[in-house]
PDB file of C-alpha atoms in Angstrom:
ATOM      1  CA  UNK A 886    -191.688 -46.997  14.789  1.00  0.00           C
ATOM      2  CA  UNK A 887    -190.371 -45.236  11.476  1.00  0.00           C
ATOM      3  CA  UNK A 888    -190.703 -41.695  11.158  1.00  0.00           C
ATOM      4  CA  UNK A 889    -192.100 -40.412   8.302  1.00  0.00           C
ATOM      5  CA  UNK A 890    -193.331 -36.634   6.084  1.00  0.00           C
ATOM      6  CA  UNK A 891    -195.747 -35.708   4.385  1.00  0.00           C
ATOM      7  CA  UNK A 892    -196.524 -32.194   2.872  1.00  0.00           C
ATOM      8  CA  UNK A 893    -199.973 -30.210   3.333  1.00  0.00           C
ATOM      9  CA  UNK A 894    -201.501 -28.365   0.448  1.00  0.00           C
ATOM     10  CA  UNK A 895    -199.331 -25.523   1.384  1.00  0.00           C
ATOM     11  CA  UNK A 896    -196.592 -27.134   0.924  1.00  0.00           C
ATOM     12  CA  UNK A 897    -195.678 -27.677   4.520  1.00  0.00           C
ATOM     13  CA  UNK A 898    -194.072 -30.546   5.536  1.00  0.00           C
ATOM     14  CA  UNK A 899    -195.770 -32.100   8.654  1.00  0.00           C
ATOM     15  CA  UNK A 900    -194.065 -35.028  10.772  1.00  0.00           C
ATOM     16  CA  UNK A 901    -195.421 -38.465  11.746  1.00  0.00           C
ATOM     17  CA  UNK A 902    -194.631 -41.183  13.412  1.00  0.00           C
ATOM     18  CA  UNK A 903    -195.839 -44.655  12.833  1.00  0.00           C
ATOM     19  CA  UNK A 904    -195.680 -47.717  14.497  1.00  0.00           C
ATOM     20  CA  UNK A 905    -197.161 -51.281  14.620  1.00  0.00           C
ATOM     21  CA  UNK A 906    -198.813 -53.747  11.983  1.00  0.00           C
ATOM     22  CA  UNK A 907    -199.487 -51.244   9.060  1.00  0.00           C
ATOM     23  CA  UNK A 908    -203.003 -53.769   7.930  1.00  0.00           C
ATOM     24  CA  UNK A 909    -204.750 -53.055  11.281  1.00  0.00           C
ATOM     25  CA  UNK A 910    -206.378 -50.563  11.569  1.00  0.00           C
ATOM     26  CA  UNK A 911    -205.029 -47.104  11.591  1.00  0.00           C
ATOM     27  CA  UNK A 912    -205.225 -45.233  15.222  1.00  0.00           C
ATOM     28  CA  UNK A 913    -204.368 -41.480  14.134  1.00  0.00           C
ATOM     29  CA  UNK A 914    -203.651 -39.097  16.990  1.00  0.00           C
ATOM     30  CA  UNK A 915    -203.487 -35.362  17.578  1.00  0.00           C
ATOM     31  CA  UNK A 916    -202.002 -33.876  20.237  1.00  0.00           C
ATOM     32  CA  UNK A 917    -203.136 -30.285  21.649  1.00  0.00           C
ATOM     33  CA  UNK A 918    -202.273 -26.323  21.645  1.00  0.00           C
ATOM     34  CA  UNK A 919    -198.447 -26.309  22.005  1.00  0.00           C
ATOM     35  CA  UNK A 920    -197.599 -29.730  22.369  1.00  0.00           C
ATOM     36  CA  UNK A 921    -196.037 -32.871  19.592  1.00  0.00           C
ATOM     37  CA  UNK A 922    -196.564 -36.554  19.270  1.00  0.00           C
ATOM     38  CA  UNK A 923    -194.033 -36.998  22.047  1.00  0.00           C
ATOM     39  CA  UNK A 924    -196.467 -35.928  24.776  1.00  0.00           C
ATOM     40  CA  UNK A 925    -198.327 -39.559  24.255  1.00  0.00           C
ATOM     41  CA  UNK A 926    -195.188 -41.447  25.489  1.00  0.00           C
ATOM     42  CA  UNK A 927    -193.762 -44.170  23.491  1.00  0.00           C
ATOM     43  CA  UNK A 928    -194.575 -47.003  26.496  1.00  0.00           C
ATOM     44  CA  UNK A 929    -198.528 -45.913  25.860  1.00  0.00           C
ATOM     45  CA  UNK A 930    -197.841 -45.605  21.682  1.00  0.00           C
ATOM     46  CA  UNK A 931    -196.077 -48.984  21.566  1.00  0.00           C
ATOM     47  CA  UNK A 932    -198.458 -50.614  24.239  1.00  0.00           C
ATOM     48  CA  UNK A 933    -201.336 -49.588  21.366  1.00  0.00           C
ATOM     49  CA  UNK A 934    -199.196 -50.216  18.616  1.00  0.00           C
ATOM     50  CA  UNK A 935    -199.854 -54.318  19.813  1.00  0.00           C
ATOM     51  CA  UNK A 936    -203.319 -53.713  18.553  1.00  0.00           C
ATOM     52  CA  UNK A 937    -203.469 -51.035  15.498  1.00  0.00           C
ATOM     53  CA  UNK A 938    -201.565 -48.936  13.110  1.00  0.00           C
ATOM     54  CA  UNK A 939    -200.683 -46.349  15.651  1.00  0.00           C
ATOM     55  CA  UNK A 940    -199.419 -42.962  13.377  1.00  0.00           C
ATOM     56  CA  UNK A 941    -198.730 -39.811  15.734  1.00  0.00           C
ATOM     57  CA  UNK A 942    -198.919 -36.826  14.351  1.00  0.00           C
ATOM     58  CA  UNK A 943    -197.156 -33.497  15.001  1.00  0.00           C
ATOM     59  CA  UNK A 944    -199.635 -30.713  13.788  1.00  0.00           C
ATOM     60  CA  UNK A 945    -198.391 -28.219  11.919  1.00  0.00           C
ATOM     61  CA  UNK A 946    -195.620 -24.962  14.115  1.00  0.00           C
ATOM     62  CA  UNK A 947    -195.391 -27.875  16.317  1.00  0.00           C
ATOM     63  CA  UNK A 948    -192.406 -30.501  17.028  1.00  0.00           C
ATOM     64  CA  UNK A 949    -190.843 -31.846  14.177  1.00  0.00           C
ATOM     65  CA  UNK A 950    -193.372 -30.138  11.242  1.00  0.00           C
ATOM     66  CA  UNK A 951    -193.127 -27.075   9.885  1.00  0.00           C
ATOM     67  CA  UNK A 952    -194.211 -23.789  11.308  1.00  0.00           C
ATOM     68  CA  UNK A 953    -194.899 -21.279   8.660  1.00  0.00           C
ATOM     69  CA  UNK A 954    -195.886 -17.664   8.799  1.00  0.00           C
ATOM     70  CA  UNK A 955    -199.627 -17.762   8.726  1.00  0.00           C
ATOM     71  CA  UNK A 956    -202.458 -20.619   7.997  1.00  0.00           C
ATOM     72  CA  UNK A 957    -203.357 -21.040  10.914  1.00  0.00           C
ATOM     73  CA  UNK A 958    -206.786 -19.500  10.856  1.00  0.00           C
ATOM     74  CA  UNK A 959    -207.955 -21.800   8.012  1.00  0.00           C
ATOM     75  CA  UNK A 960    -209.760 -25.019   8.617  1.00  0.00           C
ATOM     76  CA  UNK A 961    -209.041 -26.598   4.857  1.00  0.00           C
ATOM     77  CA  UNK A 962    -205.205 -26.289   6.041  1.00  0.00           C
ATOM     78  CA  UNK A 963    -205.877 -28.079   8.599  1.00  0.00           C
ATOM     79  CA  UNK A 964    -207.587 -30.615   7.388  1.00  0.00           C
ATOM     80  CA  UNK A 965    -205.083 -31.286   4.710  1.00  0.00           C
ATOM     81  CA  UNK A 966    -202.368 -31.727   6.892  1.00  0.00           C
ATOM     82  CA  UNK A 967    -204.475 -34.592   8.005  1.00  0.00           C
ATOM     83  CA  UNK A 968    -205.440 -35.670   4.712  1.00  0.00           C
ATOM     84  CA  UNK A 969    -202.501 -36.253   3.550  1.00  0.00           C
ATOM     85  CA  UNK A 970    -201.404 -38.212   6.480  1.00  0.00           C
ATOM     86  CA  UNK A 971    -203.918 -40.947   5.759  1.00  0.00           C
ATOM     87  CA  UNK A 972    -203.237 -40.882   1.853  1.00  0.00           C
ATOM     88  CA  UNK A 973    -199.712 -41.494   2.974  1.00  0.00           C
ATOM     89  CA  UNK A 974    -200.190 -44.127   4.825  1.00  0.00           C
ATOM     90  CA  UNK A 975    -202.952 -45.595   2.891  1.00  0.00           C
ATOM     91  CA  UNK A 976    -205.673 -45.614   6.114  1.00  0.00           C
ATOM     92  CA  UNK A 977    -209.060 -46.617   6.047  1.00  0.00           C
ATOM     93  CA  UNK A 978    -211.614 -47.766   8.825  1.00  0.00           C
ATOM     94  CA  UNK A 979    -209.097 -44.949  10.002  1.00  0.00           C
ATOM     95  CA  UNK A 980    -209.942 -43.823  13.957  1.00  0.00           C
ATOM     96  CA  UNK A 981    -209.294 -39.972  14.778  1.00  0.00           C
ATOM     97  CA  UNK A 982    -208.373 -39.258  18.716  1.00  0.00           C
ATOM     98  CA  UNK A 983    -207.585 -35.646  19.352  1.00  0.00           C
ATOM     99  CA  UNK A 984    -206.890 -34.802  22.474  1.00  0.00           C
ATOM    100  CA  UNK A 985    -207.621 -30.385  23.264  1.00  0.00           C
ATOM    101  CA  UNK A 986    -206.929 -28.948  20.334  1.00  0.00           C
ATOM    102  CA  UNK A 987    -206.669 -31.958  18.358  1.00  0.00           C
ATOM    103  CA  UNK A 988    -210.170 -32.478  19.051  1.00  0.00           C
ATOM    104  CA  UNK A 989    -210.652 -28.584  16.615  1.00  0.00           C
ATOM    105  CA  UNK A 990    -208.342 -30.186  14.050  1.00  0.00           C
ATOM    106  CA  UNK A 991    -210.564 -33.333  13.379  1.00  0.00           C
ATOM    107  CA  UNK A 992    -213.782 -30.978  13.214  1.00  0.00           C
ATOM    108  CA  UNK A 993    -211.519 -29.073  10.244  1.00  0.00           C
ATOM    109  CA  UNK A 994    -210.954 -32.678   8.403  1.00  0.00           C
ATOM    110  CA  UNK A 995    -214.634 -33.890   8.912  1.00  0.00           C
ATOM    111  CA  UNK A 996    -215.843 -30.711   8.104  1.00  0.00           C
ATOM    112  CA  UNK A 997    -213.711 -30.107   4.428  1.00  0.00           C
ATOM    113  CA  UNK A 998    -213.111 -34.288   3.884  1.00  0.00           C
ATOM    114  CA  UNK A 999    -216.464 -35.940   5.263  1.00  0.00           C
ATOM    115  CA  UNK A1000    -215.921 -39.697   6.984  1.00  0.00           C
ATOM    116  CA  UNK A1001    -215.407 -41.598   3.882  1.00  0.00           C
ATOM    117  CA  UNK A1002    -212.349 -42.512   5.322  1.00  0.00           C
ATOM    118  CA  UNK A1003    -213.411 -42.647   8.466  1.00  0.00           C
ATOM    119  CA  UNK A1004    -214.485 -45.406  11.224  1.00  0.00           C
ATOM    120  CA  UNK A1005    -214.845 -43.630  14.500  1.00  0.00           C
ATOM    121  CA  UNK A1006    -213.574 -40.340  16.395  1.00  0.00           C
ATOM    122  CA  UNK A1007    -212.048 -40.433  20.256  1.00  0.00           C
ATOM    123  CA  UNK A1008    -212.418 -36.990  21.964  1.00  0.00           C
ATOM    124  CA  UNK A1009    -209.789 -36.324  24.653  1.00  0.00           C
ATOM    125  CA  UNK A1010    -210.381 -33.759  26.903  1.00  0.00           C
ATOM    126  CA  UNK A1011    -211.468 -31.735  23.543  1.00  0.00           C
ATOM    127  CA  UNK A1012    -212.122 -28.255  22.706  1.00  0.00           C
ATOM    128  CA  UNK A1013    -214.538 -28.757  19.091  1.00  0.00           C
ATOM    129  CA  UNK A1014    -215.252 -25.566  18.036  1.00  0.00           C
ATOM    130  CA  UNK A1015    -213.624 -21.947  19.116  1.00  0.00           C
ATOM    131  CA  UNK A1016    -214.648 -18.342  19.781  1.00  0.00           C
ATOM    132  CA  UNK A1017    -216.606 -16.261  21.759  1.00  0.00           C
ATOM    133  CA  UNK A1018    -219.512 -17.703  23.044  1.00  0.00           C
ATOM    134  CA  UNK A1019    -218.707 -21.219  21.684  1.00  0.00           C
ATOM    135  CA  UNK A1020    -220.348 -24.007  24.493  1.00  0.00           C
ATOM    136  CA  UNK A1021    -217.718 -26.425  22.624  1.00  0.00           C
ATOM    137  CA  UNK A1022    -215.033 -24.751  23.352  1.00  0.00           C
ATOM    138  CA  UNK A1023    -215.048 -23.716  26.795  1.00  0.00           C
ATOM    139  CA  UNK A1024    -211.849 -23.406  29.016  1.00  0.00           C
ATOM    140  CA  UNK A1025    -210.893 -23.754  32.661  1.00  0.00           C
ATOM    141  CA  UNK A1026    -209.205 -21.340  34.456  1.00  0.00           C
ATOM    142  CA  UNK A1027    -205.431 -23.156  34.226  1.00  0.00           C
ATOM    143  CA  UNK A1028    -206.356 -22.299  30.054  1.00  0.00           C
ATOM    144  CA  UNK A1029    -207.116 -18.642  31.108  1.00  0.00           C
ATOM    145  CA  UNK A1030    -204.765 -17.744  33.522  1.00  0.00           C
ATOM    146  CA  UNK A1031    -201.587 -18.953  30.412  1.00  0.00           C
ATOM    147  CA  UNK A1032    -203.176 -16.309  29.013  1.00  0.00           C
ATOM    148  CA  UNK A1033    -201.601 -14.240  27.265  1.00  0.00           C
ATOM    149  CA  UNK A1034    -198.108 -15.068  29.339  1.00  0.00           C
ATOM    150  CA  UNK A1035    -197.290 -18.132  27.665  1.00  0.00           C
ATOM    151  CA  UNK A1036    -197.793 -16.528  24.172  1.00  0.00           C
ATOM    152  CA  UNK A1037    -194.874 -13.673  24.773  1.00  0.00           C
ATOM    153  CA  UNK A1038    -191.473 -13.502  23.411  1.00  0.00           C
ATOM    154  CA  UNK A1039    -190.039 -13.001  26.495  1.00  0.00           C
ATOM    155  CA  UNK A1040    -188.314 -16.023  28.032  1.00  0.00           C
ATOM    156  CA  UNK A1041    -188.920 -14.966  31.639  1.00  0.00           C
ATOM    157  CA  UNK A1042    -192.606 -14.748  31.384  1.00  0.00           C
ATOM    158  CA  UNK A1043    -193.347 -17.039  29.184  1.00  0.00           C
ATOM    159  CA  UNK A1044    -192.089 -20.481  31.204  1.00  0.00           C
ATOM    160  CA  UNK A1045    -193.297 -19.481  34.339  1.00  0.00           C
ATOM    161  CA  UNK A1046    -197.341 -19.378  32.460  1.00  0.00           C
ATOM    162  CA  UNK A1047    -196.319 -22.627  30.774  1.00  0.00           C
ATOM    163  CA  UNK A1048    -194.611 -24.512  34.146  1.00  0.00           C
ATOM    164  CA  UNK A1049    -198.056 -23.028  35.787  1.00  0.00           C
ATOM    165  CA  UNK A1050    -200.264 -24.627  32.517  1.00  0.00           C
ATOM    166  CA  UNK A1051    -197.926 -27.538  32.295  1.00  0.00           C
ATOM    167  CA  UNK A1052    -199.356 -28.824  36.118  1.00  0.00           C
ATOM    168  CA  UNK A1053    -202.947 -29.552  34.521  1.00  0.00           C
ATOM    169  CA  UNK A1054    -200.931 -31.803  31.973  1.00  0.00           C
ATOM    170  CA  UNK A1055    -199.895 -34.054  34.752  1.00  0.00           C
ATOM    171  CA  UNK A1056    -202.688 -33.495  37.482  1.00  0.00           C
ATOM    172  CA  UNK A1057    -203.222 -35.565  39.964  1.00  0.00           C
ATOM    173  CA  UNK A1058    -199.734 -37.409  38.866  1.00  0.00           C
ATOM    174  CA  UNK A1059    -197.990 -35.123  39.325  1.00  0.00           C
ATOM    175  CA  UNK A1060    -194.967 -36.141  41.562  1.00  0.00           C
ATOM    176  CA  UNK A1061    -191.138 -37.347  42.099  1.00  0.00           C
ATOM    177  CA  UNK A1062    -192.258 -40.351  39.273  1.00  0.00           C
ATOM    178  CA  UNK A1063    -194.025 -37.870  37.110  1.00  0.00           C
ATOM    179  CA  UNK A1064    -191.161 -35.428  37.303  1.00  0.00           C
ATOM    180  CA  UNK A1065    -189.391 -36.589  33.289  1.00  0.00           C
ATOM    181  CA  UNK A1066    -192.613 -36.184  32.116  1.00  0.00           C
ATOM    182  CA  UNK A1067    -193.943 -33.129  33.572  1.00  0.00           C
ATOM    183  CA  UNK A1068    -190.102 -32.011  32.065  1.00  0.00           C
ATOM    184  CA  UNK A1069    -190.896 -32.970  28.720  1.00  0.00           C
ATOM    185  CA  UNK A1070    -194.742 -31.821  28.321  1.00  0.00           C
ATOM    186  CA  UNK A1071    -193.089 -28.068  29.246  1.00  0.00           C
ATOM    187  CA  UNK A1072    -190.045 -28.483  26.834  1.00  0.00           C
ATOM    188  CA  UNK A1073    -192.570 -29.486  23.937  1.00  0.00           C
ATOM    189  CA  UNK A1074    -194.069 -25.849  25.189  1.00  0.00           C
ATOM    190  CA  UNK A1075    -191.353 -24.161  25.018  1.00  0.00           C
ATOM    191  CA  UNK A1076    -190.381 -25.267  21.601  1.00  0.00           C
ATOM    192  CA  UNK A1077    -193.737 -24.209  19.901  1.00  0.00           C
ATOM    193  CA  UNK A1078    -192.961 -21.159  18.716  1.00  0.00           C
ATOM    194  CA  UNK A1079    -194.740 -18.042  20.106  1.00  0.00           C
ATOM    195  CA  UNK A1080    -196.319 -16.257  17.569  1.00  0.00           C
ATOM    196  CA  UNK A1081    -197.643 -20.361  16.462  1.00  0.00           C
ATOM    197  CA  UNK A1082    -198.641 -20.383  20.724  1.00  0.00           C
ATOM    198  CA  UNK A1083    -200.484 -17.330  19.695  1.00  0.00           C
ATOM    199  CA  UNK A1084    -202.549 -17.750  16.092  1.00  0.00           C
ATOM    200  CA  UNK A1085    -203.702 -21.157  16.981  1.00  0.00           C
ATOM    201  CA  UNK A1086    -206.201 -18.955  19.328  1.00  0.00           C
ATOM    202  CA  UNK A1087    -206.893 -16.216  16.476  1.00  0.00           C
ATOM    203  CA  UNK A1088    -209.203 -17.655  14.873  1.00  0.00           C
ATOM    204  CA  UNK A1089    -212.805 -18.110  15.400  1.00  0.00           C
ATOM    205  CA  UNK A1090    -215.150 -21.391  13.991  1.00  0.00           C
ATOM    206  CA  UNK A1091    -218.573 -23.708  15.216  1.00  0.00           C
ATOM    207  CA  UNK A1092    -218.946 -27.310  14.574  1.00  0.00           C
ATOM    208  CA  UNK A1093    -222.528 -27.606  16.593  1.00  0.00           C
ATOM    209  CA  UNK A1094    -224.000 -28.267  12.978  1.00  0.00           C
ATOM    210  CA  UNK A1095    -221.338 -30.595  11.771  1.00  0.00           C
ATOM    211  CA  UNK A1096    -221.686 -32.727  15.095  1.00  0.00           C
ATOM    212  CA  UNK A1097    -225.403 -32.641  15.673  1.00  0.00           C
ATOM    213  CA  UNK A1098    -225.218 -34.401  11.600  1.00  0.00           C
ATOM    214  CA  UNK A1099    -221.971 -36.095  12.193  1.00  0.00           C
ATOM    215  CA  UNK A1100    -222.681 -40.122  12.035  1.00  0.00           C
ATOM    216  CA  UNK A1101    -219.771 -41.609  13.744  1.00  0.00           C
ATOM    217  CA  UNK A1102    -219.202 -43.334  16.801  1.00  0.00           C
ATOM    218  CA  UNK A1103    -217.912 -40.824  18.704  1.00  0.00           C
ATOM    219  CA  UNK A1104    -216.121 -41.284  22.026  1.00  0.00           C
ATOM    220  CA  UNK A1105    -215.786 -38.657  24.963  1.00  0.00           C
ATOM    221  CA  UNK A1106    -213.104 -38.861  27.118  1.00  0.00           C
ATOM    222  CA  UNK A1107    -212.912 -36.378  29.912  1.00  0.00           C
ATOM    223  CA  UNK A1108    -211.424 -35.319  33.173  1.00  0.00           C
ATOM    224  CA  UNK A1109    -214.121 -33.771  35.749  1.00  0.00           C
ATOM    225  CA  UNK A1110    -211.367 -31.718  37.273  1.00  0.00           C
ATOM    226  CA  UNK A1111    -210.260 -30.644  33.712  1.00  0.00           C
ATOM    227  CA  UNK A1112    -208.734 -26.842  34.367  1.00  0.00           C
ATOM    228  CA  UNK A1113    -207.817 -26.994  30.802  1.00  0.00           C
ATOM    229  CA  UNK A1114    -211.069 -27.068  28.648  1.00  0.00           C
ATOM    230  CA  UNK A1115    -213.964 -27.216  31.046  1.00  0.00           C
ATOM    231  CA  UNK A1116    -216.284 -30.400  31.428  1.00  0.00           C
ATOM    232  CA  UNK A1117    -218.937 -28.479  30.158  1.00  0.00           C
ATOM    233  CA  UNK A1118    -217.374 -28.222  26.328  1.00  0.00           C
ATOM    234  CA  UNK A1119    -217.074 -31.983  26.532  1.00  0.00           C
ATOM    235  CA  UNK A1120    -221.067 -32.473  27.896  1.00  0.00           C
ATOM    236  CA  UNK A1121    -222.397 -30.450  25.533  1.00  0.00           C
ATOM    237  CA  UNK A1122    -220.544 -31.985  22.489  1.00  0.00           C
ATOM    238  CA  UNK A1123    -221.822 -35.297  23.680  1.00  0.00           C
ATOM    239  CA  UNK A1124    -225.376 -33.888  23.513  1.00  0.00           C
ATOM    240  CA  UNK A1125    -225.024 -33.065  20.614  1.00  0.00           C
ATOM    241  CA  UNK A1126    -223.402 -36.300  18.618  1.00  0.00           C
ATOM    242  CA  UNK A1127    -226.048 -38.737  17.430  1.00  0.00           C
ATOM    243  CA  UNK A1128    -223.556 -41.731  18.659  1.00  0.00           C
ATOM    244  CA  UNK A1129    -221.718 -40.773  21.296  1.00  0.00           C
ATOM    245  CA  UNK A1130    -220.363 -42.609  24.427  1.00  0.00           C
ATOM    246  CA  UNK A1131    -219.153 -41.197  27.675  1.00  0.00           C
ATOM    247  CA  UNK A1132    -216.425 -41.868  30.080  1.00  0.00           C
ATOM    248  CA  UNK A1133    -215.798 -39.045  32.548  1.00  0.00           C
ATOM    249  CA  UNK A1134    -213.214 -39.218  34.816  1.00  0.00           C
ATOM    250  CA  UNK A1135    -213.958 -38.496  38.094  1.00  0.00           C
ATOM    251  CA  UNK A1136    -211.750 -35.830  39.769  1.00  0.00           C
ATOM    252  CA  UNK A1137    -209.091 -36.273  36.495  1.00  0.00           C
ATOM    253  CA  UNK A1138    -207.213 -33.013  35.144  1.00  0.00           C
ATOM    254  CA  UNK A1139    -206.546 -32.483  31.460  1.00  0.00           C
ATOM    255  CA  UNK A1140    -203.589 -35.027  30.620  1.00  0.00           C
ATOM    256  CA  UNK A1141    -205.600 -38.201  31.124  1.00  0.00           C
ATOM    257  CA  UNK A1142    -203.417 -40.644  28.934  1.00  0.00           C
ATOM    258  CA  UNK A1143    -200.780 -39.166  31.924  1.00  0.00           C
ATOM    259  CA  UNK A1144    -202.565 -39.533  34.640  1.00  0.00           C
ATOM    260  CA  UNK A1145    -203.317 -43.921  34.239  1.00  0.00           C
ATOM    261  CA  UNK A1146    -202.077 -44.097  30.587  1.00  0.00           C
ATOM    262  CA  UNK A1147    -203.547 -48.211  31.794  1.00  0.00           C
ATOM    263  CA  UNK A1148    -206.878 -46.736  32.436  1.00  0.00           C
ATOM    264  CA  UNK A1149    -206.606 -44.250  28.883  1.00  0.00           C
ATOM    265  CA  UNK A1150    -205.220 -47.213  26.895  1.00  0.00           C
ATOM    266  CA  UNK A1151    -208.128 -49.513  27.968  1.00  0.00           C
ATOM    267  CA  UNK A1152    -211.251 -46.633  27.132  1.00  0.00           C
ATOM    268  CA  UNK A1153    -209.387 -46.461  23.887  1.00  0.00           C
ATOM    269  CA  UNK A1154    -209.507 -50.092  22.791  1.00  0.00           C
ATOM    270  CA  UNK A1155    -212.508 -50.510  24.152  1.00  0.00           C
ATOM    271  CA  UNK A1156    -214.084 -48.009  22.032  1.00  0.00           C
ATOM    272  CA  UNK A1157    -212.516 -48.812  19.022  1.00  0.00           C
ATOM    273  CA  UNK A1158    -212.704 -52.647  19.070  1.00  0.00           C
ATOM    274  CA  UNK A1159    -216.492 -52.443  18.825  1.00  0.00           C
ATOM    275  CA  UNK A1160    -216.487 -50.811  15.846  1.00  0.00           C
ATOM    276  CA  UNK A1161    -217.324 -51.825  12.389  1.00  0.00           C
TER     277      UNK A1161
END
């Protein structure tokens, strides 16, 4: 594993970790709101790195990446971050995998830079649009309950909101065995500055037309009990995508790779290994 840093178009440092053989197909992981590249868990990353060049990115404002004062409402800025990572790793034929808000970042990239270097997309509990009335951005009860407390600068208010929200990330797998994982995910959320947690929602963009015209294979992975991003958001995206494959996990929550990392890896591998 190597840790590297590149600069986005506005000069923001973007940090990422790379695993596996550099000559293997790139699998670029983009995490969700108020998380980091650590959310995936090193065992899963190392498992996938046995087959692919796994690149786990800290989105701007998260993890070890820079947290500028603005730019979170600009899709060109998000797109430039992903582009900088792909260029640094000389990626061609890459698969972009986005969890939750990471799905929106993938759409930002595709809208600005197109599909030339991309072989496929995996959307995991993902939103593809954001803003009032956007079907691709419909959130569930856990996300609604977290707002606005999760954006508060008062540590007691934020901690309570984020801890309750965190239950949806671990879901049915929450137990004594997954306690350390739940704490790590909570730590990721608390480490994300409150102003960044808030800024990520201060934008409105629809990507339905982008999805309708997307000539790429896309795997849509979603839990039927997801209380962060409503299942209907995944169904909406799948209905628009010309080359969509779906895997809906019955009774699963938002963090599929936490609930069942082996099944998650199997779904991803099954999809990626069919790509040209």
